[in-house]
Coordinates of C-alpha atoms in Angstrom, one line a residue:
Chain U
X14 CA -32.7 -13.5 -71.5
X15 CA -31.1 -10.0 -72.1
X16 CA -32.7 -6.6 -70.8
X17 CA -32.7 -4.9 -74.1
X18 CA -35.1 -8.2 -74.9
X19 CA -37.2 -7.1 -71.7
X20 CA -37.2 -3.4 -72.8
X21 CA -39.0 -4.5 -76.2
X22 CA -41.6 -6.5 -74.6
X23 CA -45.0 -6.4 -73.2
X24 CA -47.7 -8.2 -71.7
X25 CA -50.6 -8.8 -74.5
X26 CA -53.2 -10.1 -72.4
X27 CA -56.7 -9.4 -73.9
X28 CA -57.9 -6.6 -72.2
X29 CA -54.4 -5.3 -70.6
X30 CA -53.8 -1.8 -71.4
X31 CA -50.4 -1.1 -70.6
X32 CA -48.8 -4.0 -70.5
X33 CA -45.0 -2.8 -70.3
X34 CA -42.7 -2.8 -68.6
X35 CA -43.2 -6.6 -67.2
X36 CA -41.8 -6.7 -63.4
X37 CA -39.0 -9.1 -62.8
X38 CA -38.9 -11.8 -60.4
X39 CA -35.6 -13.5 -59.9
X40 CA -34.0 -16.6 -59.4
X41 CA -30.8 -16.8 -61.1
X42 CA -29.0 -14.3 -63.0
X43 CA -25.9 -15.1 -65.1
X44 CA -23.7 -12.8 -66.9
X45 CA -22.0 -13.5 -70.3
X46 CA -19.3 -11.0 -71.4
X47 CA -19.2 -9.6 -75.0
X48 CA -17.7 -6.9 -76.6
X49 CA -18.5 -3.2 -76.6
X50 CA -20.2 -1.6 -79.2
X51 CA -19.9 1.8 -78.8
X52 CA -22.2 3.0 -81.9
X53 CA -25.1 0.2 -81.2
X54 CA -25.3 1.4 -77.7
X55 CA -25.5 5.4 -79.1
X56 CA -28.5 4.3 -81.0
X57 CA -30.2 1.9 -78.7
X58 CA -29.9 4.8 -75.9
X59 CA -32.5 6.8 -78.0
X60 CA -35.2 3.7 -78.5
X61 CA -34.9 2.3 -74.6
X62 CA -37.1 3.1 -71.9
X63 CA -34.6 4.3 -69.3
X64 CA -36.6 4.1 -66.5
X65 CA -37.9 0.7 -67.3
X66 CA -33.9 -0.6 -68.0
X67 CA -32.9 1.1 -64.4
X68 CA -35.9 -0.7 -62.6
X69 CA -34.8 -4.0 -64.0
X70 CA -31.3 -3.9 -63.6
X71 CA -31.9 -3.0 -59.8
X72 CA -34.1 -6.2 -59.9
X73 CA -31.3 -8.2 -61.2
X74 CA -29.3 -6.9 -58.5
X75 CA -27.0 -4.2 -60.7
X76 CA -27.4 -0.7 -59.1
X77 CA -24.5 1.1 -61.1
X78 CA -27.3 2.8 -64.0
X79 CA -28.0 6.8 -62.9
X80 CA -31.6 7.8 -62.1
X81 CA -31.5 10.1 -65.2
X82 CA -29.7 9.6 -68.1
X83 CA -29.7 12.1 -71.1
X84 CA -27.6 12.0 -74.6
X85 CA -24.4 14.1 -73.3
X86 CA -23.3 11.6 -71.2
X87 CA -22.4 9.2 -74.1
X88 CA -19.3 10.5 -74.2
X89 CA -18.3 8.9 -71.2
X90 CA -16.6 5.5 -71.5
X91 CA -17.7 5.3 -67.8
X92 CA -21.3 5.4 -68.6
X93 CA -21.1 3.2 -71.6
X94 CA -19.5 0.4 -69.8
X95 CA -22.4 0.3 -67.6
X96 CA -25.4 0.5 -70.1
X97 CA -23.7 -1.6 -71.9
X98 CA -23.5 -4.2 -69.2
X99 CA -27.0 -3.5 -67.6
X100 CA -28.3 -3.9 -71.9
X101 CA -26.6 -6.9 -73.1
X102 CA -24.8 -8.5 -70.2
X103 CA -26.6 -9.7 -67.6
X104 CA -29.4 -12.7 -68.4
X105 CA -32.3 -13.7 -66.6
X106 CA -31.8 -17.0 -66.5
X107 CA -34.6 -18.5 -64.2
X108 CA -37.4 -16.6 -62.8
X109 CA -40.5 -14.9 -64.3
X110 CA -41.6 -12.0 -65.9
X111 CA -45.0 -10.7 -64.3
X112 CA -47.7 -8.4 -66.4
X113 CA -47.9 -5.0 -64.3
X114 CA -51.8 -5.5 -64.6
X115 CA -52.9 -8.7 -64.0
X116 CA -50.1 -9.9 -62.4
X117 CA -50.1 -13.0 -64.5
X118 CA -46.8 -15.0 -64.4
X119 CA -44.6 -15.4 -67.6
X120 CA -42.1 -18.1 -66.5
X121 CA -38.3 -17.9 -67.5
X122 CA -36.6 -21.2 -67.6
X123 CA -33.0 -21.9 -69.1
X124 CA -32.9 -18.3 -69.9
X125 CA -36.4 -18.6 -72.1
X126 CA -39.4 -16.9 -71.3
X127 CA -42.2 -18.4 -71.9
X128 CA -44.8 -16.1 -73.4
X129 CA -47.8 -18.4 -74.6
X130 CA -51.1 -17.2 -73.8
X131 CA -53.9 -19.5 -72.8
X132 CA -57.0 -19.3 -74.7
X133 CA -59.0 -17.0 -72.8
X134 CA -56.2 -14.6 -72.8
X135 CA -56.0 -13.9 -76.3
Chain G
X25 CA -17.3 -14.0 -93.7
X26 CA -17.7 -15.6 -97.1
X27 CA -20.7 -17.1 -98.0
X28 CA -19.3 -21.0 -98.3
X29 CA -18.1 -20.5 -94.9
X30 CA -21.3 -19.4 -93.3
X31 CA -23.2 -22.0 -95.4
X32 CA -20.6 -24.7 -94.1
X33 CA -21.5 -23.3 -90.5
X34 CA -25.4 -23.8 -91.1
X35 CA -25.0 -27.0 -92.7
X36 CA -23.6 -28.3 -89.2
X37 CA -26.7 -27.2 -87.3
X38 CA -29.4 -29.8 -85.6
X39 CA -32.5 -30.0 -87.0
X40 CA -36.0 -31.3 -86.3
X41 CA -35.8 -34.9 -85.4
X42 CA -39.7 -35.5 -85.3
X43 CA -40.9 -32.2 -87.1
X44 CA -44.5 -31.0 -86.1
X45 CA -47.0 -31.1 -89.4
X46 CA -49.6 -28.9 -87.6
X47 CA -46.9 -26.2 -87.3
X48 CA -45.3 -27.3 -91.0
X49 CA -41.5 -27.5 -89.8
X50 CA -39.7 -27.4 -92.9
X51 CA -36.2 -26.8 -91.7
X52 CA -34.6 -24.0 -93.5
X53 CA -31.5 -25.5 -95.3
X54 CA -28.4 -24.1 -95.5
X55 CA -28.1 -22.9 -98.9
X56 CA -31.4 -20.7 -98.6
X57 CA -30.4 -19.3 -95.2
X58 CA -26.5 -18.6 -95.9
X59 CA -27.7 -16.5 -99.2
X60 CA -30.8 -14.8 -97.3
X61 CA -28.7 -13.2 -94.6
X62 CA -25.5 -12.7 -96.9
X63 CA -27.8 -10.6 -99.1
X64 CA -29.1 -8.9 -96.2
X65 CA -25.9 -7.9 -95.2
X66 CA -24.1 -7.5 -98.2
X67 CA -26.1 -5.7 -100.3
X68 CA -28.4 -4.0 -97.9
X69 CA -26.4 -3.6 -94.7
X70 CA -29.5 -4.8 -92.4
X71 CA -27.8 -7.2 -90.4
X72 CA -24.4 -6.4 -88.6
X73 CA -24.8 -3.9 -85.6
X74 CA -28.7 -4.3 -86.1
X75 CA -31.5 -5.8 -83.3
X76 CA -32.8 -8.5 -85.5
X77 CA -35.6 -10.7 -84.8
X78 CA -36.2 -14.5 -86.3
X79 CA -40.1 -15.0 -86.3
X80 CA -40.6 -18.7 -86.0
X81 CA -37.1 -19.7 -85.7
X82 CA -37.4 -23.6 -85.4
X83 CA -34.3 -25.0 -84.8
X84 CA -32.7 -21.5 -85.1
X85 CA -31.2 -21.7 -88.3
X86 CA -31.5 -17.8 -89.8
X87 CA -31.0 -16.0 -86.1
X88 CA -27.7 -18.2 -86.0
X89 CA -26.5 -16.8 -89.5
X90 CA -27.4 -13.3 -88.5
X91 CA -25.6 -13.6 -85.3
X92 CA -22.4 -14.7 -87.7
X93 CA -22.5 -11.8 -89.7
X94 CA -22.5 -9.8 -87.0
X95 CA -26.0 -8.8 -85.4
X96 CA -25.8 -6.8 -82.1
X97 CA -28.5 -8.6 -80.7
X98 CA -30.6 -11.4 -82.4
X99 CA -34.0 -12.6 -80.5
X100 CA -35.5 -15.8 -81.9
X101 CA -39.2 -16.5 -81.4
X102 CA -41.0 -20.0 -81.9
X103 CA -44.0 -21.6 -80.3
X104 CA -42.7 -25.1 -79.9
X105 CA -40.3 -25.8 -76.9
X106 CA -38.5 -28.7 -78.4
X107 CA -37.3 -26.5 -81.3
X108 CA -36.3 -23.7 -79.1
X109 CA -34.0 -26.5 -76.7
X110 CA -32.3 -27.5 -80.4
X111 CA -32.3 -23.9 -81.0
X112 CA -30.7 -23.0 -77.9
X113 CA -27.9 -25.6 -78.0
X114 CA -27.1 -24.5 -81.9
X115 CA -26.6 -21.1 -80.8
X116 CA -24.3 -22.4 -77.9
X117 CA -22.3 -24.6 -80.0
X118 CA -21.0 -22.1 -81.9
X119 CA -21.0 -19.6 -79.1
X120 CA -23.7 -17.3 -79.9
X121 CA -25.6 -15.2 -77.7
X122 CA -28.9 -15.0 -78.8
X123 CA -31.9 -14.6 -76.8
X124 CA -35.4 -16.8 -77.2
X125 CA -38.8 -16.4 -76.5
X126 CA -41.5 -19.0 -76.5
X127 CA -44.3 -17.3 -77.9
X128 CA -47.0 -17.8 -81.0
X129 CA -45.8 -14.9 -83.3
X130 CA -48.7 -13.6 -83.9
X131 CA -49.7 -12.7 -80.0
X132 CA -46.6 -11.3 -78.4
X133 CA -46.8 -7.9 -77.8
X134 CA -43.9 -5.4 -78.1
X135 CA -43.0 -2.0 -77.0
X136 CA -41.0 0.9 -79.4
X137 CA -39.1 0.4 -82.8
X138 CA -36.0 -1.3 -81.1
X139 CA -36.4 -4.1 -83.9
X140 CA -34.1 -3.2 -87.3
X141 CA -34.8 -6.3 -89.4
X142 CA -37.3 -9.3 -88.8
X143 CA -35.8 -12.6 -91.0
X144 CA -38.4 -15.3 -91.2
X145 CA -38.8 -18.5 -93.3
X146 CA -42.9 -18.8 -92.4
X147 CA -45.0 -21.4 -92.5
X148 CA -46.5 -21.5 -96.1
X149 CA -49.8 -21.8 -95.0
X150 CA -50.5 -25.1 -97.0
X151 CA -51.4 -26.4 -93.5
X152 CA -53.2 -23.4 -92.4
X153 CA -54.1 -21.1 -95.0
X154 CA -52.7 -17.2 -94.8
X155 CA -50.2 -18.3 -92.1
X156 CA -47.4 -16.9 -94.0
X157 CA -49.1 -12.9 -94.6
X158 CA -50.4 -13.3 -90.9
X159 CA -46.5 -13.7 -90.1
X160 CA -45.9 -11.0 -93.1
X161 CA -48.2 -8.4 -91.2
X162 CA -46.6 -8.9 -87.8
X163 CA -43.0 -8.7 -89.0
X164 CA -44.0 -5.2 -90.9
X165 CA -45.2 -3.5 -87.7
X166 CA -42.2 -5.0 -85.8
X167 CA -39.4 -4.0 -87.8
X168 CA -38.2 -0.5 -88.4
X169 CA -35.8 -1.1 -91.0
X170 CA -36.4 -4.1 -93.2
X171 CA -38.2 -7.9 -93.6
X172 CA -36.6 -10.6 -95.1
X173 CA -39.2 -13.2 -95.5
X174 CA -39.7 -16.6 -98.0
X175 CA -42.9 -17.2 -99.9
X176 CA -44.3 -19.5 -102.4
X177 CA -43.2 -18.2 -106.3
X178 CA -46.7 -19.3 -107.2
X179 CA -48.2 -17.0 -104.6
X180 CA -46.1 -13.6 -106.0
X181 CA -48.5 -11.2 -107.0
X182 CA -50.5 -11.8 -104.2
X183 CA -47.8 -11.2 -101.7
X184 CA -46.9 -8.1 -103.5
X185 CA -50.1 -6.8 -103.5
X186 CA -51.5 -7.6 -99.7
X187 CA -47.9 -5.7 -98.6
X188 CA -48.1 -3.0 -100.4
X189 CA -52.1 -2.5 -100.1
X190 CA -52.6 -4.1 -96.8
X191 CA -49.9 -4.0 -95.0
X192 CA -48.6 -0.7 -96.3
X193 CA -45.0 -1.9 -97.2
X194 CA -43.0 0.9 -98.4
X195 CA -41.8 -1.4 -100.7
X196 CA -41.6 -5.3 -101.6
X197 CA -38.9 -7.0 -104.2
X198 CA -38.2 -10.5 -105.0
X199 CA -34.7 -10.5 -104.2
X200 CA -34.1 -13.9 -106.2
X201 CA -36.1 -17.3 -106.5
X202 CA -35.0 -20.3 -104.7
X203 CA -35.4 -24.3 -105.0
X204 CA -36.7 -25.7 -101.6
X205 CA -35.8 -29.0 -101.0
X206 CA -38.8 -30.3 -98.5
X207 CA -38.0 -33.7 -98.4
X208 CA -40.4 -36.6 -97.7
X209 CA -41.4 -35.7 -93.9
X210 CA -44.5 -36.3 -93.3
X211 CA -47.2 -38.5 -94.2
X212 CA -49.2 -36.4 -96.8
X213 CA -46.4 -36.1 -98.8
X214 CA -46.6 -38.6 -101.6
X215 CA -43.5 -38.0 -103.5
X216 CA -39.9 -38.9 -101.9
X217 CA -38.9 -35.1 -102.5
X218 CA -41.1 -32.3 -103.0
X219 CA -39.0 -29.5 -105.0
X220 CA -40.7 -26.2 -104.6
X221 CA -39.7 -22.9 -105.9
X222 CA -39.8 -19.9 -103.1
X223 CA -39.4 -16.6 -103.6
X224 CA -36.5 -14.7 -101.6
X225 CA -38.3 -11.2 -100.7
X226 CA -37.2 -7.8 -98.8
X227 CA -39.8 -5.6 -97.6
X228 CA -39.4 -2.4 -95.9
X229 CA -41.8 -1.4 -93.7
X230 CA -44.0 2.2 -94.0
X231 CA -42.5 4.2 -91.5
X232 CA -39.0 4.3 -90.2
X233 CA -39.9 5.5 -86.8
X234 CA -43.3 4.0 -86.2
X235 CA -44.0 2.4 -83.0
X236 CA -45.9 -0.5 -82.3

């Protein structure tokens, strides 16, 4: 699971008011190289939650993203490379996503998060 | 990529070995899947460089087609772990990077308008009435650009009315009518092969900037 996917998922358990961002528990991270697409990254920069992306990438052991970012940084190739790497190349292979309000764990196995809710959580 | 080439690659994908009747697991054939994604890309530019989500992905055919046509990020969702297992093998064999999530499509929580396009072959609702429209309702909330979906031709008026009036779609158009070959897989199928007419739809959600 890429961090772009993490950036758009939220806990949907009944009664939870703010289920975003899901906390990440890491057991195994894998990296897969993909070609960089600058136009796509520029569009995504407007849409991602930056704080959630930094925290997620740190949890995954990647600490190269700047604390604050604004759109002027998109002119820098170095910044684009880091953003690209964090968003699309680091995958959570084994671990869990954890609801920030209830602490409920959604396990991630073979890169696939199991977001199925129990009957009493719907 | 040419249509024939896309259809050929999709034809090599592994399908459900034991389809589950309650989930209405009918494979999306290479003929239909290739036409759906080819049209989405070449007539509407809804695939390449986009974030695409496949709702109820089954063995992953539609998401694979989107990735082959240059979608930047594909997110395929299904409730059934065995389907996801096959889907991830299908993606791996073609060296495609696709994210999978195990979830009930109707219960997943989303943040922000990141998904551009939703593609789906929803359960037609023959076992669970209205299932296809439940999927459509969620798809029109999650997608910011377009939703491509298949629905039985016999429900065309109902689909159009519901999409426009109840789900606030800004447009709902049938792109083409296709034949869906459903081989005899389940006990309740009387005939050897059931050939049903389905419509390929393109819906545009109400607002391109909405967050969910």
